[in-house]
Coordinates of C-alpha atoms in Angstrom, one line a residue:
Chain A
M778 CA -6.5 -17.2 22.1
R779 CA -6.3 -13.8 21.1
E780 CA -9.0 -11.1 20.6
S781 CA -9.0 -9.0 17.6
G782 CA -9.3 -5.5 19.2
L783 CA -7.4 -2.8 17.7
I784 CA -7.6 -0.6 20.8
V785 CA -6.2 -3.5 22.9
V786 CA -3.5 -4.6 21.0
A787 CA -2.3 -1.2 19.9
C788 CA -2.0 -0.2 23.6
Q789 CA 0.1 -3.4 24.3
G790 CA 2.8 -2.4 21.8
G791 CA 5.0 -1.2 24.5
S792 CA 5.5 -4.8 25.9
G793 CA 5.0 -6.9 22.8
L794 CA 7.5 -8.3 20.5
S795 CA 10.0 -5.6 19.0
F796 CA 11.0 -5.2 15.5
G797 CA 13.5 -3.1 13.8
T798 CA 13.6 0.1 12.2
A799 CA 14.6 -0.3 8.6
T800 CA 16.6 2.4 6.8
M801 CA 17.3 2.5 3.1
P802 CA 18.6 4.6 0.4
R803 CA 16.4 5.8 -2.5
P804 CA 16.1 3.3 -5.2
P805 CA 17.4 4.0 -8.6
P806 CA 15.4 4.8 -11.5
W807 CA 13.7 2.0 -13.5
D808 CA 16.5 -0.3 -14.7
D809 CA 15.5 -2.8 -17.2
N810 CA 17.3 -4.4 -20.0
N811 CA 16.7 -1.7 -22.5
K812 CA 16.4 1.2 -20.0
I813 CA 18.8 4.0 -19.1
S814 CA 19.6 3.4 -15.5
E815 CA 21.7 6.5 -14.9
G816 CA 19.8 9.6 -14.4
A817 CA 20.4 12.6 -16.8
P818 CA 22.3 15.4 -15.2
M819 CA 20.3 18.2 -14.2
S820 CA 22.2 20.6 -16.6
K821 CA 21.0 18.4 -19.6
I822 CA 17.7 16.9 -20.2
E823 CA 16.8 15.1 -23.5
W824 CA 13.7 13.9 -25.1
R825 CA 13.5 11.4 -28.0
V826 CA 10.0 12.3 -29.2
D827 CA 10.1 10.0 -32.4
N828 CA 12.8 8.7 -34.8
G829 CA 13.3 12.1 -36.5
T830 CA 12.8 14.3 -33.4
H831 CA 15.4 14.7 -30.7
I832 CA 15.1 17.8 -28.2
V833 CA 17.7 18.7 -25.6
V834 CA 17.6 21.4 -23.0
R835 CA 21.0 22.7 -21.7
N836 CA 21.2 24.6 -18.6
P837 CA 24.9 25.8 -18.2
T838 CA 25.8 27.1 -14.8
F839 CA 27.1 30.5 -16.0
S840 CA 25.1 31.1 -19.2
R841 CA 21.6 31.1 -20.7
R842 CA 19.4 28.0 -21.0
K843 CA 19.4 26.7 -24.5
V844 CA 17.0 24.4 -26.4
E845 CA 18.3 22.2 -29.3
L846 CA 16.2 20.4 -31.9
N847 CA 18.1 17.6 -33.6
G848 CA 21.4 19.4 -32.6
Q849 CA 20.4 22.7 -33.9
P850 CA 19.6 25.5 -31.6
V851 CA 16.0 26.7 -31.6
D852 CA 15.2 30.4 -31.8
G853 CA 12.7 31.7 -29.1
E854 CA 12.3 33.3 -25.8
W855 CA 11.9 31.9 -22.3
D856 CA 8.6 33.5 -21.1
A857 CA 7.9 32.8 -17.3
K858 CA 9.8 29.7 -17.3
R859 CA 8.0 28.5 -20.6
F860 CA 9.5 28.2 -24.0
D861 CA 7.2 27.7 -26.9
F862 CA 8.5 26.4 -30.3
K863 CA 7.4 24.3 -33.5
L864 CA 8.8 21.0 -34.5
A865 CA 10.0 20.3 -38.1
D866 CA 6.7 19.0 -39.1
G867 CA 4.9 22.0 -37.7
R868 CA 3.5 20.4 -34.4
A869 CA 3.5 22.8 -31.5
A870 CA 5.7 22.1 -28.6
D871 CA 6.6 23.8 -25.3
I872 CA 9.1 23.3 -22.6
E873 CA 8.1 24.3 -19.1
L874 CA 10.1 24.5 -15.8
K875 CA 8.1 23.5 -12.9
S876 CA 9.1 23.4 -9.2
D877 CA 7.5 22.9 -5.9
G878 CA 8.8 22.7 -2.3
L879 CA 10.4 19.2 -3.0
S880 CA 11.3 18.9 -6.4
R881 CA 12.1 20.7 -9.8
Q882 CA 10.8 19.3 -13.2
T883 CA 11.4 20.3 -16.7
E884 CA 8.2 19.0 -18.8
L885 CA 8.1 18.9 -22.7
R886 CA 4.7 18.8 -24.2
V887 CA 4.2 18.1 -28.0
A888 CA 0.7 18.8 -29.4
G889 CA -0.5 18.9 -25.9
K890 CA 0.9 15.5 -24.7
L891 CA 3.4 15.3 -21.9
I892 CA 6.5 13.5 -23.2
P893 CA 8.8 11.8 -20.6
D894 CA 12.3 12.4 -20.8
A895 CA 14.8 9.9 -22.0
R896 CA 15.7 8.6 -18.5
F897 CA 12.1 6.9 -18.5
V898 CA 11.9 5.7 -22.0
P899 CA 13.4 2.7 -23.3
K900 CA 15.8 3.2 -26.4
D901 CA 14.2 0.2 -28.4
L902 CA 10.4 0.9 -28.1
R903 CA 8.3 -2.4 -28.8
C904 CA 4.7 -3.2 -28.6
P905 CA 4.1 -5.5 -25.5
A906 CA 1.7 -7.6 -27.5
C907 CA 3.3 -8.2 -30.9
K908 CA 6.9 -6.9 -30.4
A909 CA 6.7 -4.7 -33.4
E910 CA 8.6 -1.4 -33.3
I911 CA 6.4 1.5 -32.1
Q912 CA 6.9 5.3 -31.5
L913 CA 6.8 7.0 -28.2
L914 CA 3.6 9.0 -29.2
D915 CA 1.9 6.0 -30.5
E916 CA -1.3 5.3 -28.5
F917 CA -2.0 2.1 -30.3
C918 CA 0.3 -0.4 -32.2
S919 CA 0.1 0.2 -35.8
K920 CA 0.6 -3.5 -36.5
C921 CA -1.7 -5.3 -34.1
G922 CA -3.8 -2.4 -32.7
H923 CA -2.9 -3.2 -29.2
E924 CA -3.7 -0.1 -26.9
L925 CA -0.6 1.4 -25.6
G926 CA -1.6 4.3 -23.5
A927 CA -0.4 7.9 -23.4
P928 CA 3.5 8.6 -23.4
E929 CA 3.5 9.6 -19.8
R930 CA 2.9 5.9 -18.9
F931 CA 6.6 5.5 -18.9
V932 CA 7.0 8.1 -15.9
Y933 CA 4.1 6.1 -14.1
Q934 CA 5.9 2.8 -14.8
G935 CA 9.3 4.3 -13.4
S936 CA 7.6 5.2 -10.2
V937 CA 6.0 1.8 -9.8
Q938 CA 9.3 0.3 -10.4
G939 CA 10.9 2.5 -7.9
A940 CA 8.4 1.4 -5.2
T941 CA 8.8 -2.2 -6.0
S942 CA 12.6 -1.8 -5.7
A943 CA 12.0 -0.2 -2.3
I944 CA 9.7 -3.0 -1.2
R945 CA 12.6 -5.5 -2.3
L946 CA 15.2 -3.5 -0.4
L947 CA 13.0 -3.4 2.7
A948 CA 12.6 -7.1 2.5
A949 CA 16.4 -7.6 2.5
L950 CA 16.9 -5.2 5.4
F951 CA 14.1 -6.7 7.6
A952 CA 16.1 -10.2 7.1
I953 CA 19.4 -8.7 7.6
F954 CA 18.2 -6.6 10.9
G955 CA 16.5 -9.9 12.1
V956 CA 19.6 -12.1 11.8
I957 CA 21.7 -9.5 13.4
M958 CA 19.6 -8.6 16.2
F959 CA 19.0 -12.3 17.1
F960 CA 22.8 -12.7 17.7
V961 CA 23.1 -9.4 19.4
M962 CA 20.4 -10.1 21.9
G963 CA 21.7 -13.6 22.6
D964 CA 24.1 -12.5 25.4
Q965 CA 21.2 -10.2 27.1
T966 CA 18.8 -13.3 26.9
D967 CA 21.4 -15.6 28.5
A968 CA 22.0 -13.1 31.3
A969 CA 18.2 -12.6 32.0
L970 CA 17.9 -16.5 32.0
K971 CA 20.8 -16.6 34.4
N972 CA 19.2 -14.3 36.8
L973 CA 15.8 -16.1 36.6
S974 CA 17.6 -19.4 37.1
Q975 CA 17.5 -18.7 41.0
F976 CA 13.7 -19.0 41.1
E977 CA 11.7 -22.1 40.7
D978 CA 9.0 -22.3 37.9
H979 CA 6.0 -21.7 40.3
E980 CA 7.6 -18.8 42.3
I981 CA 5.7 -15.4 41.9
L982 CA 7.9 -12.6 41.1
Q983 CA 7.6 -8.8 41.6
P984 CA 4.9 -7.3 39.2
I985 CA 6.2 -5.9 35.8
D986 CA 4.1 -3.0 34.3
G987 CA 1.3 -3.9 36.8
V988 CA 1.2 -7.7 35.8
T989 CA 2.2 -10.4 38.0
Y990 CA 4.2 -13.4 36.5
T991 CA 5.6 -16.7 37.8
A992 CA 9.3 -17.3 37.2
G993 CA 8.3 -20.0 34.5
E994 CA 6.0 -17.6 32.6
L995 CA 8.8 -14.8 32.6
R996 CA 11.4 -17.5 31.4
T997 CA 9.1 -18.2 28.4
R998 CA 8.7 -14.5 27.6
V999 CA 12.4 -13.9 27.7
V1000 CA 13.0 -17.0 25.2
W1001 CA 10.3 -15.9 23.1
E1002 CA 11.3 -12.2 23.0
H1003 CA 14.7 -13.4 21.6
R1004 CA 13.2 -15.8 19.0
G1005 CA 10.5 -13.2 18.3
V1006 CA 12.9 -10.6 16.9
L1007 CA 14.2 -13.3 14.4
I1008 CA 10.8 -14.6 13.6
V1009 CA 9.0 -11.2 13.2
N1010 CA 11.7 -9.7 10.9
L1011 CA 11.8 -12.9 8.9
M1012 CA 8.0 -12.9 8.5
L1013 CA 8.1 -9.2 7.5
S1014 CA 10.8 -9.8 5.0
A1015 CA 8.8 -12.6 3.5
I1016 CA 5.6 -10.5 3.3
M1017 CA 7.6 -7.7 1.5
L1018 CA 9.0 -10.3 -1.0
V1019 CA 5.6 -11.6 -1.8
L1020 CA 4.4 -8.1 -2.1
A1021 CA 7.2 -7.3 -4.4
W1022 CA 6.5 -10.3 -6.5
W1023 CA 2.7 -9.6 -6.6
S1024 CA 3.4 -6.0 -7.7
R1025 CA 4.3 -7.3 -11.1
W1026 CA 0.6 -8.2 -11.8
K1027 CA -1.1 -5.9 -9.2
A1028 CA 1.1 -3.0 -8.3
L1029 CA -1.4 -0.8 -6.6
P1030 CA -2.8 -3.3 -4.0
A1031 CA 0.7 -4.5 -3.3
I1032 CA 2.3 -1.1 -2.8
L1033 CA -0.6 0.0 -0.7
I1034 CA -0.2 -2.9 1.5
A1035 CA 3.6 -2.5 1.7
T1036 CA 3.3 1.2 2.6
A1037 CA 0.8 0.3 5.4
I1038 CA 3.2 -2.2 6.8
Y1039 CA 6.2 0.0 6.7
V1040 CA 4.3 2.9 8.4
A1041 CA 2.9 0.5 11.1
V1042 CA 6.4 -0.9 11.5
Q1043 CA 7.8 2.7 12.2
V1044 CA 5.0 3.2 14.8
V1045 CA 5.7 -0.1 16.6
S1046 CA 9.4 0.6 16.7
A1047 CA 8.3 4.1 18.2
I1048 CA 6.3 2.7 20.8
V1049 CA 8.9 0.0 21.9
D1050 CA 11.7 2.5 21.8
P1051 CA 10.6 6.4 21.3
Q1052 CA 14.2 7.3 20.3
T1053 CA 13.6 5.6 17.0
I1054 CA 11.2 8.3 15.9
A1055 CA 14.0 10.6 15.2
Q1056 CA 16.6 7.9 13.9
G1057 CA 16.9 8.2 10.1
I1058 CA 13.8 10.4 9.9
I1059 CA 14.9 11.7 6.4
I1060 CA 15.4 8.2 5.2
K1061 CA 12.0 7.2 6.4
V1062 CA 10.4 10.3 4.8
V1063 CA 12.2 9.4 1.5
V1064 CA 11.0 5.7 1.6
I1065 CA 7.4 6.8 2.2
A1066 CA 7.7 9.4 -0.6
V1067 CA 8.9 6.6 -2.9
L1068 CA 6.1 4.4 -2.0
V1069 CA 3.4 7.2 -2.2
K1070 CA 4.8 8.1 -5.7
G1071 CA 4.5 4.3 -6.6
I1072 CA 0.9 4.4 -5.5
K1073 CA 0.1 7.5 -7.6
G1074 CA 1.9 6.0 -10.6
A1075 CA 0.0 2.7 -10.3
L1076 CA -3.2 4.5 -9.8
S1077 CA -2.6 6.5 -12.9
L1078 CA -1.7 3.3 -15.0
R1079 CA -4.6 1.5 -13.8
T1080 CA -6.9 4.4 -14.7
E1081 CA -5.4 4.8 -18.0
N1082 CA -6.0 1.0 -18.5
G1083 CA -9.6 1.4 -17.5
Chain B
M19 CA 6.8 4.8 -62.0
D20 CA 7.2 3.0 -58.8
S21 CA 3.8 1.5 -58.1
E22 CA 5.2 -0.6 -55.2
S23 CA 5.9 2.4 -52.8
P24 CA 3.0 2.9 -50.3
A25 CA 1.1 5.8 -50.7
V26 CA 0.9 8.2 -47.6
V27 CA -2.7 8.4 -46.4
D28 CA -4.7 9.8 -43.7
C29 CA -6.6 7.8 -41.1
A30 CA -10.4 7.9 -42.1
R31 CA -11.4 8.4 -38.5
C32 CA -9.0 10.9 -37.1
G33 CA -7.1 12.3 -39.9
A34 CA -3.7 11.4 -38.6
K35 CA -1.0 10.3 -41.1
L36 CA -0.8 6.5 -41.5
R37 CA 2.6 4.8 -41.5
A38 CA 3.6 2.6 -44.5
A39 CA 2.0 -1.0 -44.2
A40 CA 0.0 0.0 -40.8
Q41 CA -2.8 -2.1 -40.2
F42 CA -4.1 0.2 -37.5
C43 CA -4.0 4.0 -36.9
A44 CA -1.3 4.7 -34.2
R45 CA -3.4 7.5 -32.9
C46 CA -7.0 6.3 -32.6
G47 CA -6.5 2.6 -33.1
A48 CA -8.8 2.4 -36.0
R49 CA -8.2 -0.4 -38.5
T50 CA -6.8 0.7 -41.8
A51 CA -6.6 -2.5 -43.8
P52 CA -9.0 -5.5 -44.0
A53 CA -7.9 -8.1 -41.4
E54 CA -6.8 -11.7 -42.3
E55 CA -9.4 -13.3 -40.1
P56 CA -11.0 -16.8 -40.6
A57 CA -14.3 -17.0 -42.5
G58 CA -17.3 -16.2 -40.4
T59 CA -15.9 -13.5 -38.3
D60 CA -17.0 -9.9 -38.7
S61 CA -14.0 -8.1 -40.3
A62 CA -16.1 -5.0 -40.9
S63 CA -16.2 -4.2 -37.3
P64 CA -12.5 -4.4 -35.9
P65 CA -12.1 -4.3 -32.1
N66 CA -10.9 -0.7 -31.9
Q67 CA -13.3 0.7 -34.5
G68 CA -15.6 3.3 -33.0
W69 CA -14.0 3.1 -29.6
V70 CA -13.2 6.4 -28.0
P71 CA -11.1 6.5 -24.7
E72 CA -13.1 7.7 -21.9
P73 CA -11.6 10.7 -20.0
V74 CA -9.8 9.5 -17.0
Q75 CA -10.9 10.0 -13.3
S76 CA -7.6 9.5 -11.4
L77 CA -8.3 12.6 -9.5
Y78 CA -11.5 11.4 -8.0
R79 CA -9.8 8.0 -7.3
W80 CA -6.9 9.6 -5.6
D81 CA -9.4 11.5 -3.4
E82 CA -10.7 8.0 -2.3
L83 CA -7.3 6.6 -1.5
R84 CA -6.4 9.8 0.4
A85 CA -9.5 9.3 2.6
V86 CA -8.2 5.8 3.3
G87 CA -4.7 7.1 4.1
W88 CA -6.0 9.7 6.5
L89 CA -8.3 7.3 8.5
Y90 CA -5.4 4.8 8.6
G91 CA -3.0 7.4 9.6
L92 CA -5.1 9.0 12.3
L93 CA -5.8 5.4 13.8
L94 CA -2.0 4.7 13.6
L95 CA -1.3 8.0 15.5
T96 CA -3.8 7.4 18.3
S97 CA -2.1 4.0 18.7
L98 CA 1.3 5.7 18.8
I99 CA 0.2 8.3 21.4
C100 CA -1.4 5.6 23.6
G101 CA 1.7 3.4 23.3
L102 CA 4.0 6.2 24.2
A103 CA 1.7 7.1 27.1
Y104 CA 2.0 3.7 28.2
S105 CA 5.7 3.8 28.2
V106 CA 5.8 6.8 30.3
D107 CA 3.2 5.5 32.8
P108 CA 2.8 1.8 32.6
D109 CA 0.0 1.9 35.2
G110 CA -2.1 4.5 33.4
D111 CA -5.5 3.8 32.1
F112 CA -5.3 5.0 28.5
G113 CA -7.4 2.4 27.0
F114 CA -10.8 4.2 27.5
W115 CA -9.5 7.5 26.0
M116 CA -8.0 5.7 23.1
T117 CA -11.2 3.9 22.4
L118 CA -12.9 7.5 22.8
V119 CA -10.6 9.1 20.3
D120 CA -10.8 6.2 17.8
A121 CA -14.6 6.4 18.1
V122 CA -14.6 10.2 17.2
V123 CA -12.3 9.7 14.3
I124 CA -14.2 6.8 12.8
L125 CA -17.5 8.4 13.4
S126 CA -16.4 11.6 11.6
F127 CA -15.4 9.7 8.5
A128 CA -18.6 7.7 8.7
A129 CA -20.6 10.9 8.8
R130 CA -18.7 12.1 5.7
Y131 CA -19.9 9.0 4.0
R132 CA -23.2 8.9 5.8
A133 CA -25.5 7.8 3.1
E134 CA -23.4 4.7 2.5
T135 CA -22.7 4.0 6.2
V136 CA -26.5 4.4 7.2
S137 CA -27.4 1.8 4.5
L138 CA -24.9 -0.6 5.8
L139 CA -26.0 -0.3 9.3
H140 CA -29.8 -0.3 8.6
P141 CA -31.6 -3.1 10.5
S142 CA -33.4 -4.4 7.4
T143 CA -30.1 -5.7 6.0
F144 CA -29.8 -8.2 8.8
G145 CA -32.4 -10.6 7.6
F146 CA -32.5 -14.5 7.3
H147 CA -29.8 -14.5 4.5
A148 CA -27.5 -12.5 6.7
L149 CA -28.2 -14.9 9.5
K150 CA -27.2 -17.9 7.3
M151 CA -24.1 -16.2 6.1
L152 CA -23.1 -15.2 9.7
S153 CA -23.5 -18.9 10.8
I154 CA -21.2 -20.0 8.2
A155 CA -18.5 -17.2 8.8
A156 CA -18.9 -18.1 12.5
A157 CA -18.2 -21.7 12.1
V158 CA -15.2 -21.0 10.0
Q159 CA -13.8 -18.5 12.2
F160 CA -14.3 -20.2 15.6
I161 CA -13.2 -23.7 14.2
A162 CA -10.2 -22.8 11.8
L163 CA -8.9 -19.7 13.7
G164 CA -9.5 -21.2 17.1
A165 CA -7.5 -24.2 16.0
V166 CA -4.7 -21.9 14.8
F167 CA -4.6 -20.0 18.1
Y168 CA -4.7 -23.2 20.1
L169 CA -1.7 -24.4 18.2
L170 CA 0.2 -21.1 18.6
E171 CA -0.4 -21.1 22.3
K172 CA 1.0 -24.6 22.5
T173 CA 4.2 -23.5 21.1
G174 CA 4.6 -21.4 24.2
L175 CA 4.4 -18.2 22.3
P176 CA 3.3 -15.7 25.1
F177 CA 0.1 -13.6 24.1
E178 CA -0.8 -10.4 25.9
R179 CA -4.0 -11.1 28.0
I180 CA -6.8 -8.8 28.0
T181 CA -7.7 -9.8 31.5
D182 CA -4.4 -8.2 32.7
E183 CA -6.4 -5.1 32.1
M184 CA -8.8 -6.1 34.8
Q185 CA -5.9 -6.7 37.1
R186 CA -4.2 -3.4 36.4
H187 CA -7.3 -1.2 36.5
D188 CA -10.0 -3.1 38.6
Y189 CA -12.3 -3.4 35.6
S190 CA -15.5 -5.2 36.0
L191 CA -16.3 -7.9 33.5
W192 CA -19.0 -5.8 31.9
Q193 CA -16.6 -2.9 31.6
L194 CA -14.1 -5.2 29.9
L195 CA -16.6 -6.6 27.5
T196 CA -17.8 -3.0 26.6
L197 CA -14.3 -1.7 26.0
Y198 CA -12.5 -4.8 24.5
S199 CA -15.6 -6.6 22.8
L200 CA -18.3 -4.4 21.8
A201 CA -16.4 -1.1 21.1
P202 CA -13.9 -2.7 18.9
A203 CA -16.4 -4.7 17.0
V204 CA -18.8 -1.7 16.3
F205 CA -16.0 0.9 15.5
E206 CA -13.5 -1.3 13.5
E207 CA -16.3 -2.8 11.5
I208 CA -17.5 0.9 10.6
A209 CA -13.9 1.9 9.7
F210 CA -12.6 -1.2 7.8
R211 CA -15.7 -2.8 6.4
G212 CA -17.5 0.4 6.0
V213 CA -15.3 3.5 5.3
I214 CA -12.1 1.9 4.1
F215 CA -13.6 -1.0 2.0
G216 CA -16.1 1.3 0.6
R217 CA -13.3 3.6 -0.8
L218 CA -11.0 0.7 -1.9
R219 CA -13.6 -1.2 -3.8
Q220 CA -14.1 1.9 -5.9
V221 CA -10.5 2.2 -6.7
L222 CA -9.6 -1.4 -6.8
G223 CA -12.7 -3.4 -7.4
D224 CA -14.4 -6.0 -5.1
R225 CA -11.6 -8.7 -4.9
E226 CA -8.6 -6.5 -4.5
G227 CA -10.4 -4.1 -2.2
W228 CA -11.3 -7.0 0.0
L229 CA -7.6 -8.1 0.2
V230 CA -6.4 -4.8 1.0
Q231 CA -8.8 -3.9 3.8
A232 CA -8.0 -7.2 5.4
A233 CA -4.3 -6.4 5.3
F234 CA -5.0 -3.0 6.7
F235 CA -7.1 -4.4 9.5
S236 CA -4.3 -7.1 10.4
V237 CA -1.5 -4.4 10.2
L238 CA -3.5 -1.9 12.5
H239 CA -3.3 -4.4 15.2
L240 CA 0.4 -3.5 15.4
S241 CA 1.5 -7.1 16.4
P242 CA 3.3 -8.9 13.6
V243 CA 2.9 -12.2 15.2
I244 CA -0.9 -12.2 14.6
F245 CA -0.7 -10.5 11.2
P246 CA -1.8 -13.8 9.3
T247 CA -4.6 -14.7 11.6
H248 CA -5.9 -11.2 11.7
F249 CA -5.8 -11.0 8.0
A250 CA -7.9 -14.1 7.8
M251 CA -10.4 -12.5 10.2
G252 CA -10.5 -9.4 8.0
L253 CA -11.2 -11.6 5.0
I254 CA -14.0 -13.3 6.9
F255 CA -15.6 -10.0 8.0
G256 CA -15.1 -8.5 4.5
W257 CA -16.8 -11.6 3.0
L258 CA -19.6 -11.1 5.3
R259 CA -20.0 -7.4 4.4
M260 CA -20.0 -8.4 0.6
R261 CA -22.4 -11.1 0.9
T262 CA -24.9 -9.4 3.1
G263 CA -24.5 -5.7 2.1
S264 CA -24.5 -5.0 6.0
L265 CA -22.1 -4.4 8.7
L266 CA -24.2 -5.9 11.4
P267 CA -23.4 -9.6 10.9
G268 CA -19.6 -8.6 11.0
M269 CA -20.2 -6.7 14.2
V270 CA -21.9 -9.6 15.9
L271 CA -19.2 -12.1 14.9
H272 CA -16.4 -9.8 15.7
A273 CA -17.9 -9.0 19.2
A274 CA -18.7 -12.7 19.8
W275 CA -15.0 -13.6 19.0
N276 CA -13.5 -10.9 21.3
A277 CA -16.1 -11.9 24.2
A278 CA -15.2 -15.6 23.8
N279 CA -11.4 -14.7 24.1
I280 CA -12.2 -12.7 27.3
V281 CA -14.3 -15.4 28.8
L282 CA -11.6 -18.1 27.8
E283 CA -8.9 -16.2 29.5
L284 CA -10.9 -15.8 32.7
Y285 CA -11.7 -19.6 32.9
Q286 CA -8.1 -20.6 32.1

């Protein structure tokens, strides 16, 4: 049997079954039937606020930034990266350029509400309950009264979808890595078993890491080390697939668990082979950033829905 | 005169312009037209009438998740450092130091949520009801999970043996029981069923918080082969925590399970 001590097992990581370091590219933005999957170029960002309001910010490389409302340039001045203007119906709007160490964002607010840009919003907006046509700024369906939430929900949904795609990709990578490593390690295992074949099962061998094994025990370990790579990676792949499926209903707990597993896998890989700490570090950071963004998005959606 | 065209009116509640043929205000959700409902229902009080969205508290909830992330991350970091130290010096005795560092980390988080932790550790929470729940949980854990581990061992899957530590570092049985039975039971229960579950249930609710803390508990053991069994253990300890409102029954069961494994290894 096996005890359940964190301390014990964690310290044994160096001699336990190993698993692979998964690396993956950043997932594409939310891709649904009626979504725009290609990101808007940084030089042009557009918002479809409602049927009669289409706003575009153009940022040409060698000239001044321009704001267009329904194809017409808007008069006004940029003041500390902020542009205030009024829509045709008199609603106050502002565009603000925000940046931190990692990213730049251009935010549009209409009557104080953050409006997600066209990358995040489906072209054909429908009420999820009755399928009636709705507008981006609607917080309730005007036909059935279904609560829709604030417009920024589309940004959060995009983050959650990105995290779910990352989990699916991790599932695929674990499976592929497991199969490849199983075949790559085959020769090493055969060589080790060939060396051990000169000993009888009951013969006691030199201690390894301070522990004494019989030849039979060591043979079993070598065989299981080989099978273990495949079993562990397929198991991780299956867990990730289940989490990706579960995230359709319960995004927050699913992404939390997937993140915890991914980070733990990196730690185990680092213990087994310290060189893996530096391998693909940027991609690892990107994966974790996508997952954390998904957690934040799922948390905001959950909070919004009570 | 076109009497058929709908007149543009404002919502009686929020004053927003209503769309033609709208049944509800798109801004506040108030009903604008009488509902076609079966006789006997109260059409005068529609579901959204009078409902005002509460201000969201996502920042507060994010703080709770961040605390979980910090604790989980620090425990992983100590495991990583200990694991790397073992890979440099396989004969080194890092188990004690790792237990100590983990204890300091966990107790500092427990101190941050001391009111909650103290109430979970109060002896008065371990009464007859807790004893009854502990008996049920112990029966399930020792019979069901004992059978699973027995079957896993029958497949020939090599498990790390705790008693190898005795061989490596000349530990006495009492040292081994303190370091690998009592200490993990006390500190892991405070960490997972105390701090982490306490935070998660505020964000996710009881059921999802229970599942996630069990998943974190199994993942932090850093051995994928035992993920499913330790997930089940996390569920059992979490169930005890929910049913008794105490960490003490979970600590007793956890320590008993660890001690039983050590004793079994010694007799095998």
